[in-house]
CSV table of C-alpha atoms in Angstrom, one decimal:
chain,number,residue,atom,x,y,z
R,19,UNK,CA,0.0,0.0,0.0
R,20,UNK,CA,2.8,2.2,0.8
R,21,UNK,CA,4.1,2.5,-2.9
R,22,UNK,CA,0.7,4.0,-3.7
R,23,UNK,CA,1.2,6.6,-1.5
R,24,UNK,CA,4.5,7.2,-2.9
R,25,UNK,CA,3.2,6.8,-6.6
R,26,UNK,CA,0.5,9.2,-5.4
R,27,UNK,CA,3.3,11.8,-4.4
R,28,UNK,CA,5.6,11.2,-7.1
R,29,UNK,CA,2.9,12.4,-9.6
R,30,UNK,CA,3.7,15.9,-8.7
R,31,UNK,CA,7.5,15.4,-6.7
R,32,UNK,CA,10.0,13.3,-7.4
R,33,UNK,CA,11.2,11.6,-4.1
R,34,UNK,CA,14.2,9.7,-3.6
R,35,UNK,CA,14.0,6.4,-1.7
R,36,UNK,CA,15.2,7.8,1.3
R,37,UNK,CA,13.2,10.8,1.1
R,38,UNK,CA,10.0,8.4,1.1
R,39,UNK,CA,11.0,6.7,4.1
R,40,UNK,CA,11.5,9.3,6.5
R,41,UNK,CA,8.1,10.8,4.8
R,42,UNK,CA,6.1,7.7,4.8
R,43,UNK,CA,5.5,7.1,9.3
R,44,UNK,CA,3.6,11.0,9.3
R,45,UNK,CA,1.0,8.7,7.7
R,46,UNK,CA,-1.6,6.4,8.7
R,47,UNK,CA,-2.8,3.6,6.9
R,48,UNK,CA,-6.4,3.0,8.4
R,49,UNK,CA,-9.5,0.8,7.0
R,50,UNK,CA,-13.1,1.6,7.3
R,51,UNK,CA,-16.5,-0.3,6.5
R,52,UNK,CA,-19.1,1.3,4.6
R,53,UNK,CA,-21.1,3.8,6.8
R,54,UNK,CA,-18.2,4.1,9.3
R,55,UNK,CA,-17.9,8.0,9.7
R,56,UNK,CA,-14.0,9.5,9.7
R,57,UNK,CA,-15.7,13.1,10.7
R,58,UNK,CA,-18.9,13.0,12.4
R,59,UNK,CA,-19.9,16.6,12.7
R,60,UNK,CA,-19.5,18.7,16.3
R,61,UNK,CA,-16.0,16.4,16.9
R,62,UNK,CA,-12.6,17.9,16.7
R,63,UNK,CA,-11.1,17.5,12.7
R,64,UNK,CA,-7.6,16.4,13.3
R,65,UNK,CA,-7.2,14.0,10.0
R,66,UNK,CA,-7.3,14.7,6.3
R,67,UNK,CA,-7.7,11.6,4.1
R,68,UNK,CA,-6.0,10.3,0.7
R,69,UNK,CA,-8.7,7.9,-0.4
R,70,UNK,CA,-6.6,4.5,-1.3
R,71,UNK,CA,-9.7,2.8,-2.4
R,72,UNK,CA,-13.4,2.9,-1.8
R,73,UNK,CA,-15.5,6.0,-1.8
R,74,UNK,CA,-16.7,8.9,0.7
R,75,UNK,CA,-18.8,11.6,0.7
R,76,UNK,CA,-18.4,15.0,2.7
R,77,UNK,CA,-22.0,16.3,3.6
R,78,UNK,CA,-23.7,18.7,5.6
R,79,UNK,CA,-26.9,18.2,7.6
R,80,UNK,CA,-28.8,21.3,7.6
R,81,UNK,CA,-31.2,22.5,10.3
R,82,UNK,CA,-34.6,20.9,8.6
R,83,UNK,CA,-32.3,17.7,8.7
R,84,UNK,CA,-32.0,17.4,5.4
R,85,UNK,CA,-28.6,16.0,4.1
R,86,UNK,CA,-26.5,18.2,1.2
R,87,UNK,CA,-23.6,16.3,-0.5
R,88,UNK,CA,-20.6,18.7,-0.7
R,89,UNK,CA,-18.1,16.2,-2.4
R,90,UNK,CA,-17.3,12.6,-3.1
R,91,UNK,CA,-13.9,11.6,-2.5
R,92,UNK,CA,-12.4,8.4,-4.7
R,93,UNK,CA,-9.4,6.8,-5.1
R,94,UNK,CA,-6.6,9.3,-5.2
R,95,UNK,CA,-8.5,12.0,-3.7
R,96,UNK,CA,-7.9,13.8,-0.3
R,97,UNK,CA,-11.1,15.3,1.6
R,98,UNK,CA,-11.4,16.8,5.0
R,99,UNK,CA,-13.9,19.1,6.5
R,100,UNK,CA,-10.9,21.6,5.6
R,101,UNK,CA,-12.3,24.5,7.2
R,102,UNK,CA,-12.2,23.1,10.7
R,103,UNK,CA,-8.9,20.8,9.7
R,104,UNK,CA,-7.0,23.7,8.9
R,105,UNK,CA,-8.3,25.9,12.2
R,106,UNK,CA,-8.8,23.4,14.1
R,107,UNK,CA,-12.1,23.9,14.8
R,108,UNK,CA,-15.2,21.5,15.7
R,109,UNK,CA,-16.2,19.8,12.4
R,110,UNK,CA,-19.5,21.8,10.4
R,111,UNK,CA,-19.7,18.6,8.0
R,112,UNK,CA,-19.5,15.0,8.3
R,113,UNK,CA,-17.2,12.6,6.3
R,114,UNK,CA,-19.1,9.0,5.8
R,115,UNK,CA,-17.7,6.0,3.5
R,116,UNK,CA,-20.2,4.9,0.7
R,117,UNK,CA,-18.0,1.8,0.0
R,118,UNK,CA,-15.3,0.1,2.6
R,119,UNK,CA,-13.1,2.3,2.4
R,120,UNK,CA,-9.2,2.3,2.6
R,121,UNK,CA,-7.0,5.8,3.6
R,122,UNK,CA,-4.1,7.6,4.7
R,123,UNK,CA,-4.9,9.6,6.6
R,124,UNK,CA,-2.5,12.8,7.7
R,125,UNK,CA,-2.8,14.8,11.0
R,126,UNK,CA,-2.8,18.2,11.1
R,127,UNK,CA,0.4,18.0,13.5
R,128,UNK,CA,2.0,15.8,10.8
R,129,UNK,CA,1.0,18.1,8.1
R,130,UNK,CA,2.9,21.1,9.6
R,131,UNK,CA,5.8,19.0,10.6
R,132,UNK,CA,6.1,18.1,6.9
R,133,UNK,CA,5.6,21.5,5.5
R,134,UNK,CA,8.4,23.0,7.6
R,135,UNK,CA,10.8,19.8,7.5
R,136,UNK,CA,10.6,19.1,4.0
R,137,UNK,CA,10.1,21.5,1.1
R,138,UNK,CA,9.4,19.2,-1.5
R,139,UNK,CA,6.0,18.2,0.9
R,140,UNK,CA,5.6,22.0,1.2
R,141,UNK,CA,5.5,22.3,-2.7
R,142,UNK,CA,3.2,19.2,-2.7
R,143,UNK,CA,0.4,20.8,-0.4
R,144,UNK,CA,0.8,24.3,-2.4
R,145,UNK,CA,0.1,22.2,-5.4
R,146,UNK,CA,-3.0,20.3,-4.0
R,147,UNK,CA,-4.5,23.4,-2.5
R,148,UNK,CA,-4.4,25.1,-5.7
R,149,UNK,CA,-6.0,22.1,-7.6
R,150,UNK,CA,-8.9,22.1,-4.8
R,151,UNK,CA,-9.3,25.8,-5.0
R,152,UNK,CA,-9.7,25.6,-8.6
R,153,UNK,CA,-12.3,22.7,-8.6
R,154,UNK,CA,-14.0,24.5,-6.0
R,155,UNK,CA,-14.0,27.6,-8.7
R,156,UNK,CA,-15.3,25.8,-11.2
R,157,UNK,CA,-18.3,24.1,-9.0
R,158,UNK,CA,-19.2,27.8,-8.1
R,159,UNK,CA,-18.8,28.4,-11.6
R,160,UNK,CA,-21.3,25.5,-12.5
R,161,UNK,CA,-23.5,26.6,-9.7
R,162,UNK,CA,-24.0,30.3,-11.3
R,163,UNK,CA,-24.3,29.2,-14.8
R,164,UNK,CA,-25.5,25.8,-15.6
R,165,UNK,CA,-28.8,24.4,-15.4
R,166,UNK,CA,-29.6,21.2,-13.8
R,167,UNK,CA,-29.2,19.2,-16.9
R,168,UNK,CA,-25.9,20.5,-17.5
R,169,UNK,CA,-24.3,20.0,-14.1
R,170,UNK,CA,-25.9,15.9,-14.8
R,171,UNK,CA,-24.1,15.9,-18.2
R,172,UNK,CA,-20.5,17.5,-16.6
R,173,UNK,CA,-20.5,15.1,-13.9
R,174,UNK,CA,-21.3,12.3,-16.2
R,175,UNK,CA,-18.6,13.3,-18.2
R,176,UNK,CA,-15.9,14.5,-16.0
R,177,UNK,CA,-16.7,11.4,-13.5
R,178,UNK,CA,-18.3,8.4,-15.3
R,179,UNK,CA,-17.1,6.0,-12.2
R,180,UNK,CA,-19.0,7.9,-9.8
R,181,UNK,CA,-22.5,7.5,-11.5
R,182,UNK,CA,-21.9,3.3,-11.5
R,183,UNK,CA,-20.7,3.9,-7.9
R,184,UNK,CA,-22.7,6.4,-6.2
R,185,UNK,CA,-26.5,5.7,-5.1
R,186,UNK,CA,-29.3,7.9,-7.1
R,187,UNK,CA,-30.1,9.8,-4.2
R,188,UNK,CA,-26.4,11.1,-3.6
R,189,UNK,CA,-26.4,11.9,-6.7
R,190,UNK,CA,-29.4,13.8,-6.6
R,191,UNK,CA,-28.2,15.7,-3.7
R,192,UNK,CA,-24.7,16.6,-4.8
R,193,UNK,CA,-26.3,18.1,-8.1
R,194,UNK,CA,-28.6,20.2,-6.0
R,195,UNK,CA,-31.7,18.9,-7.4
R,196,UNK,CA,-34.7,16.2,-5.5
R,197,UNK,CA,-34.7,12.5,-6.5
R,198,UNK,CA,-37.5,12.8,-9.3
R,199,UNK,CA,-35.7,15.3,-11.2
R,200,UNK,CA,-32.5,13.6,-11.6
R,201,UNK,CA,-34.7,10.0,-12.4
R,202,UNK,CA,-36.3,12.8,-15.6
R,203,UNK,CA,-32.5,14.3,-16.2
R,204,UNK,CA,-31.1,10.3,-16.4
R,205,UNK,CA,-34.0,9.6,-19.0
R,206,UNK,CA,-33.4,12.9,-21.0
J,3,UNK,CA,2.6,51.5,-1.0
J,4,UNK,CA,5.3,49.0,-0.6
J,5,UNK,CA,4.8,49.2,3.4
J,6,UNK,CA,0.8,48.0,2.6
J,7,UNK,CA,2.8,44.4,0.4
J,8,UNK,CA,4.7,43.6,3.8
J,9,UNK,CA,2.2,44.2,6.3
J,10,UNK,CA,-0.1,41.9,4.1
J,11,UNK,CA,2.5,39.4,4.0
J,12,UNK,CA,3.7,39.6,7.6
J,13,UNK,CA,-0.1,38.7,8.7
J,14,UNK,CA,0.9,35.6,7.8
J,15,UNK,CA,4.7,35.8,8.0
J,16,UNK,CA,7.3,37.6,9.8
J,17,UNK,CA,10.5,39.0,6.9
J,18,UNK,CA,13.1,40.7,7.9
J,19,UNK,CA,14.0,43.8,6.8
J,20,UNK,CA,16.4,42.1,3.9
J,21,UNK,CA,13.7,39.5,3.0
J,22,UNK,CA,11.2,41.9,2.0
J,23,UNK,CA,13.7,44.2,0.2
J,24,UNK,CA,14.4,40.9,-1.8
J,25,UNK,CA,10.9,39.6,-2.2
J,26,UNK,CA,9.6,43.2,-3.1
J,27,UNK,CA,10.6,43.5,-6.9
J,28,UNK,CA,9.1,40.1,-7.7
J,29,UNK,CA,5.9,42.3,-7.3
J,30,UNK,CA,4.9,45.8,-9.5
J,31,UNK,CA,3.0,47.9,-8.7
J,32,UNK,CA,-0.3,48.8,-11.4
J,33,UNK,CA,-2.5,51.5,-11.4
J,34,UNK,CA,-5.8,51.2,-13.3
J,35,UNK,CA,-9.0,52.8,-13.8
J,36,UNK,CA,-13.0,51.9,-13.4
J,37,UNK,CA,-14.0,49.5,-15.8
J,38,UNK,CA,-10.4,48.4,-17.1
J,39,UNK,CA,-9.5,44.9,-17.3
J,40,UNK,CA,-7.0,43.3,-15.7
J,41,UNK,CA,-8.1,40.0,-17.4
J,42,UNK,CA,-10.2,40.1,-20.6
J,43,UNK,CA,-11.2,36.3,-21.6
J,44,UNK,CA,-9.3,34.3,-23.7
J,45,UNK,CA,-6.2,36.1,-23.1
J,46,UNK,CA,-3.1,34.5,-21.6
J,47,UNK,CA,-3.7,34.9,-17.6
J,48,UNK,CA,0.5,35.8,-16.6
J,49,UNK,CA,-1.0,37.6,-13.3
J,50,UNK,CA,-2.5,37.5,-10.3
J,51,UNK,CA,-2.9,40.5,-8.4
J,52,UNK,CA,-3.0,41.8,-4.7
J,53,UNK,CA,-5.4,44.8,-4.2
J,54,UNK,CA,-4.2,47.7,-2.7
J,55,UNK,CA,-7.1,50.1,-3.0
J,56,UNK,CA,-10.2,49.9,-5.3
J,57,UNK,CA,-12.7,46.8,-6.2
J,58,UNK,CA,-12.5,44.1,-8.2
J,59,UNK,CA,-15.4,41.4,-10.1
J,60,UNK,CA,-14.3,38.1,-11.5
J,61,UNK,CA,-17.4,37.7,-14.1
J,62,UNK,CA,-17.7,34.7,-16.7
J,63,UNK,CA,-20.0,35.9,-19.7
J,64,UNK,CA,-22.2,32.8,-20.5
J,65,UNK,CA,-22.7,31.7,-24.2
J,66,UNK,CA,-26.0,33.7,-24.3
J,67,UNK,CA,-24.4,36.7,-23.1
J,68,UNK,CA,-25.2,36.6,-19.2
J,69,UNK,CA,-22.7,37.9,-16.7
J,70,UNK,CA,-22.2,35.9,-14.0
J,71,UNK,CA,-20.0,37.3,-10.6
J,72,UNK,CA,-17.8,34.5,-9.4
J,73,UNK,CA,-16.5,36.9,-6.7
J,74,UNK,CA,-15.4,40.8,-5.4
J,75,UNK,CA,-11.9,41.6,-4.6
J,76,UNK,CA,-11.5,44.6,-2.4
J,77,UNK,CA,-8.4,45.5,-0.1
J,78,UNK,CA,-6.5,43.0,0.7
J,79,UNK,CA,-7.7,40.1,-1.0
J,80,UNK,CA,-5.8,38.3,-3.9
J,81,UNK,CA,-7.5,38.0,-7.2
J,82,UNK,CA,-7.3,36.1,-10.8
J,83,UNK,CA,-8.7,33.3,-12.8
J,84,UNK,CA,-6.7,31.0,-10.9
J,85,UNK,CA,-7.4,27.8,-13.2
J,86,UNK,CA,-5.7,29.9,-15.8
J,87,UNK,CA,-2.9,31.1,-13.9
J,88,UNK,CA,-1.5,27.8,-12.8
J,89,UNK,CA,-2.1,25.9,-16.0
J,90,UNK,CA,-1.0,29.2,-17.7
J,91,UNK,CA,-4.4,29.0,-20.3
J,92,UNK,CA,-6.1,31.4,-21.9
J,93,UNK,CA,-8.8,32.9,-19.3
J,94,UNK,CA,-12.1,31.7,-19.1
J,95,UNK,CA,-13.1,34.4,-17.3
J,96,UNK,CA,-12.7,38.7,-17.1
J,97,UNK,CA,-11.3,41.0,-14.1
J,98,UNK,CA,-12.5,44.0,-14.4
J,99,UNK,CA,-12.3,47.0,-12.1
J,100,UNK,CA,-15.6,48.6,-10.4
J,101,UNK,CA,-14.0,51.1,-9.0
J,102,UNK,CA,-10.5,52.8,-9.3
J,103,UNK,CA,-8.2,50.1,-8.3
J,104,UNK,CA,-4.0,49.8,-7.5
J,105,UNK,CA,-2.6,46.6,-7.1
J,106,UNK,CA,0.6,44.9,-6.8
J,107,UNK,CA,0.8,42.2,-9.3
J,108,UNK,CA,2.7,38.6,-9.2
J,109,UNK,CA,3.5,37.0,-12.5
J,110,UNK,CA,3.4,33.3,-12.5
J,111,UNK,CA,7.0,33.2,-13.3
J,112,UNK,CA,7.7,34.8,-9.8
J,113,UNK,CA,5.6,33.1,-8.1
J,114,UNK,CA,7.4,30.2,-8.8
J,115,UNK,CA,10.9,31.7,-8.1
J,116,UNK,CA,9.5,33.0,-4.7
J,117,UNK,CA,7.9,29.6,-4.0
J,118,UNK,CA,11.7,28.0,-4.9
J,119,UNK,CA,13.9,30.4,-3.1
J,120,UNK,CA,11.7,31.7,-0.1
J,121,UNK,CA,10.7,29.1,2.3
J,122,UNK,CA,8.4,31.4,3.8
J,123,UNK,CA,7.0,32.8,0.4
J,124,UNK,CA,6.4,29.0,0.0
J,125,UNK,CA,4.7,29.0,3.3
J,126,UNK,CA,2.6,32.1,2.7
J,127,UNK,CA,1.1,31.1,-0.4
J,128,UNK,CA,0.0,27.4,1.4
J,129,UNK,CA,-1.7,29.0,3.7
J,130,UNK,CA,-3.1,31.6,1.2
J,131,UNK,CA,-4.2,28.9,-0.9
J,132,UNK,CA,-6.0,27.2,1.7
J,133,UNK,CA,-7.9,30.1,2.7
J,134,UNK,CA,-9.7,30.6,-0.9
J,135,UNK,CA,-10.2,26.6,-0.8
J,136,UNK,CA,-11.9,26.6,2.5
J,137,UNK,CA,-13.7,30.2,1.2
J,138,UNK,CA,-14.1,28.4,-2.0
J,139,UNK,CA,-15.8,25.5,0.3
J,140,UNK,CA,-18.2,27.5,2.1
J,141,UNK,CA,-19.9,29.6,-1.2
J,142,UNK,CA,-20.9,25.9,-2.4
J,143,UNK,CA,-22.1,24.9,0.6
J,144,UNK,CA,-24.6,28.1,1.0
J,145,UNK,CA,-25.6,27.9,-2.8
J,146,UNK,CA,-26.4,24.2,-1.6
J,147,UNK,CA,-28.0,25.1,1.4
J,148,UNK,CA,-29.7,28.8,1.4
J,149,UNK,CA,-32.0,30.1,-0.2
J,150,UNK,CA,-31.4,33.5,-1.6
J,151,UNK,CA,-32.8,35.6,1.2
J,152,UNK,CA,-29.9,33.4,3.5
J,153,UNK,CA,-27.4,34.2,0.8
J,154,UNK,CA,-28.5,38.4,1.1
J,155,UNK,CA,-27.8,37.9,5.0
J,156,UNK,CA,-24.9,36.2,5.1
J,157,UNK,CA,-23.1,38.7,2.9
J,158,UNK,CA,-24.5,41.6,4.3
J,159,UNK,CA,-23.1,40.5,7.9
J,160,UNK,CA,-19.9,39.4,6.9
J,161,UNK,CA,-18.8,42.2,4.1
J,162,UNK,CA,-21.1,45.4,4.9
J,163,UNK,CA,-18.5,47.5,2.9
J,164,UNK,CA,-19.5,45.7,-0.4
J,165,UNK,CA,-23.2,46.7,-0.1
J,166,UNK,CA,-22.2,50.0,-0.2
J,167,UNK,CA,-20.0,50.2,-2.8
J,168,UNK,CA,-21.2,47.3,-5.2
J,169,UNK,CA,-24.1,48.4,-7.8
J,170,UNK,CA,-27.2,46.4,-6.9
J,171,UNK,CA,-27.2,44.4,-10.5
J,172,UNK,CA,-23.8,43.0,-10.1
J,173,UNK,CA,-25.4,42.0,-6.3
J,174,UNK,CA,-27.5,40.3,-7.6
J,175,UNK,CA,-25.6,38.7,-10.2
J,176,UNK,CA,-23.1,37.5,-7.4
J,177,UNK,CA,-26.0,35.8,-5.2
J,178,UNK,CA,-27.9,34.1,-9.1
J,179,UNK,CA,-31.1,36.1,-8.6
J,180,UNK,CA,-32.4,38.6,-10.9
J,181,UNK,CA,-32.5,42.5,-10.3
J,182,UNK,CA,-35.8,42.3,-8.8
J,183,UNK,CA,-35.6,39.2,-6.6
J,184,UNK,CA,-32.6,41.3,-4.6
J,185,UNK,CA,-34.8,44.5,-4.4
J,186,UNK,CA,-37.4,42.2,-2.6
J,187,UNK,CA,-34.6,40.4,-0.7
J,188,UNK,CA,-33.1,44.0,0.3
J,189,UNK,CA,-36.5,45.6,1.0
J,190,UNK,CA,-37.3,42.4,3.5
């Protein structure tokens, strides 16, 4: 499992082999079942996740109780309520796993050890904030100008995986629209 | 002017005295006037750009001619269209000033220099980064979860300044209702 963590961080930094090593024990390998929570929402958020394998999804229970689907995180993917990770702050969203679900996960104490100890790590978190702050741009983006419809057809294409993997009614949620519309969108 | 760059970056990060004089002309200094574009779209994006003084919209001009507001920039926040920046594309989107604006701009180019020689540029732009993700984070979360009135509020409370010195129609663009919706919102 290790090397995937290291093929993982190689895709952006070469590391040598020694490098790796003294990089690899800030991580920790952990498995959960589906519908284990790794953030349940009130706790302290002290981890941040690289999805190995399986599926999550980073939602936020709103006051009517009704469940809004901020993200899925699959393989390759890191996803934290980053808000409260970052502060250090009581968690506003809740991270559940869809699938079983393997991860490294990274404390926060291990994340500023890296960043000060090692810049190649430092350029490796500028790099993945970046790419999050753009997708994030581009889903407010979507938000503001596409319809319904089109958001269904971007995900379809951006993600194909996810629709085979995700249930209907995450779906749904994540695209902002109730069950009956996305069944209509699916048979447009 | 150059007093304004440092104390924005030692927020973040104390410099010495020698750091900043060797950090400063990686930055220059641009002057521009209401309704000039920093960014036009489909035009190389080299910059990003720290505002000084003035106000800033990031728009995206859908096929059928609608401007959408992605987001302000007023003092102190950092502004481009970041997907373009760090892929170095052609824009997708304009920056355009509302009011007159001065800025200090970064090219890409240093940006990566700074990143490369300045651990604590590195470290400033991390933690930078992570901001507009977790800022990024929390507009999806209230397009998924507010209605527009919510969306009014919670801008109103947390930037006052911009109701006074935003036009209502680009308002209302920013929070996707129409002209009238906002004067109902507003008269609420």
């Amino acid at each position: 499992m290790k090397e995937k963590l290291r093929a993982h961080i190689e895709n952006l930094i070469p590391l040598t082999d020694a490098e790796f090593l003294h990089i690899l024990p800030h991580f920790s390998f952990e498995k959960y079942n589906k519908n284990d929570f790794l953030i349940q929402e009130g706790e302290h958020v002290t981890n941040c996740y690289l999805v190995v394998s399986g599926l999550l999804k980073l939602v936020y229970d709103d006051k009517n109780g009704k469940q809004h689907i901020i993200s899925f995180a699959m393989e390759d993917w890191w996803e934290s309520d980053f808000s409260a990770y970052f502060s250090q702050k009581r968690a506003k969203m809740s991270l559940q796993c869809i699938e079983n679900t393997v991860v490294f996960s990274l404390s926060f104490e291990n994340y500023k050890k890296l960043s000060a100890e090692f810049p190649k790590m430092k350029q490796f978190f500028l790099e993945k904030s970046n790419s999050g702050h753009i997708a994030s741009q581009n889903r407010i983006l979507s938000f503001l100008t596409s319809s319904a419809k089109e958001r269904y057809d971007q995900l379809l294409k951006q993600y194909p995986l996810l629709f085979q993997r995700v249930p209907r009614t995450l779906l749904a949620s994540y695209l902002g629209v109730s069950r009956e519309t996305l069944s209509r969108l699916s048979s447009q």
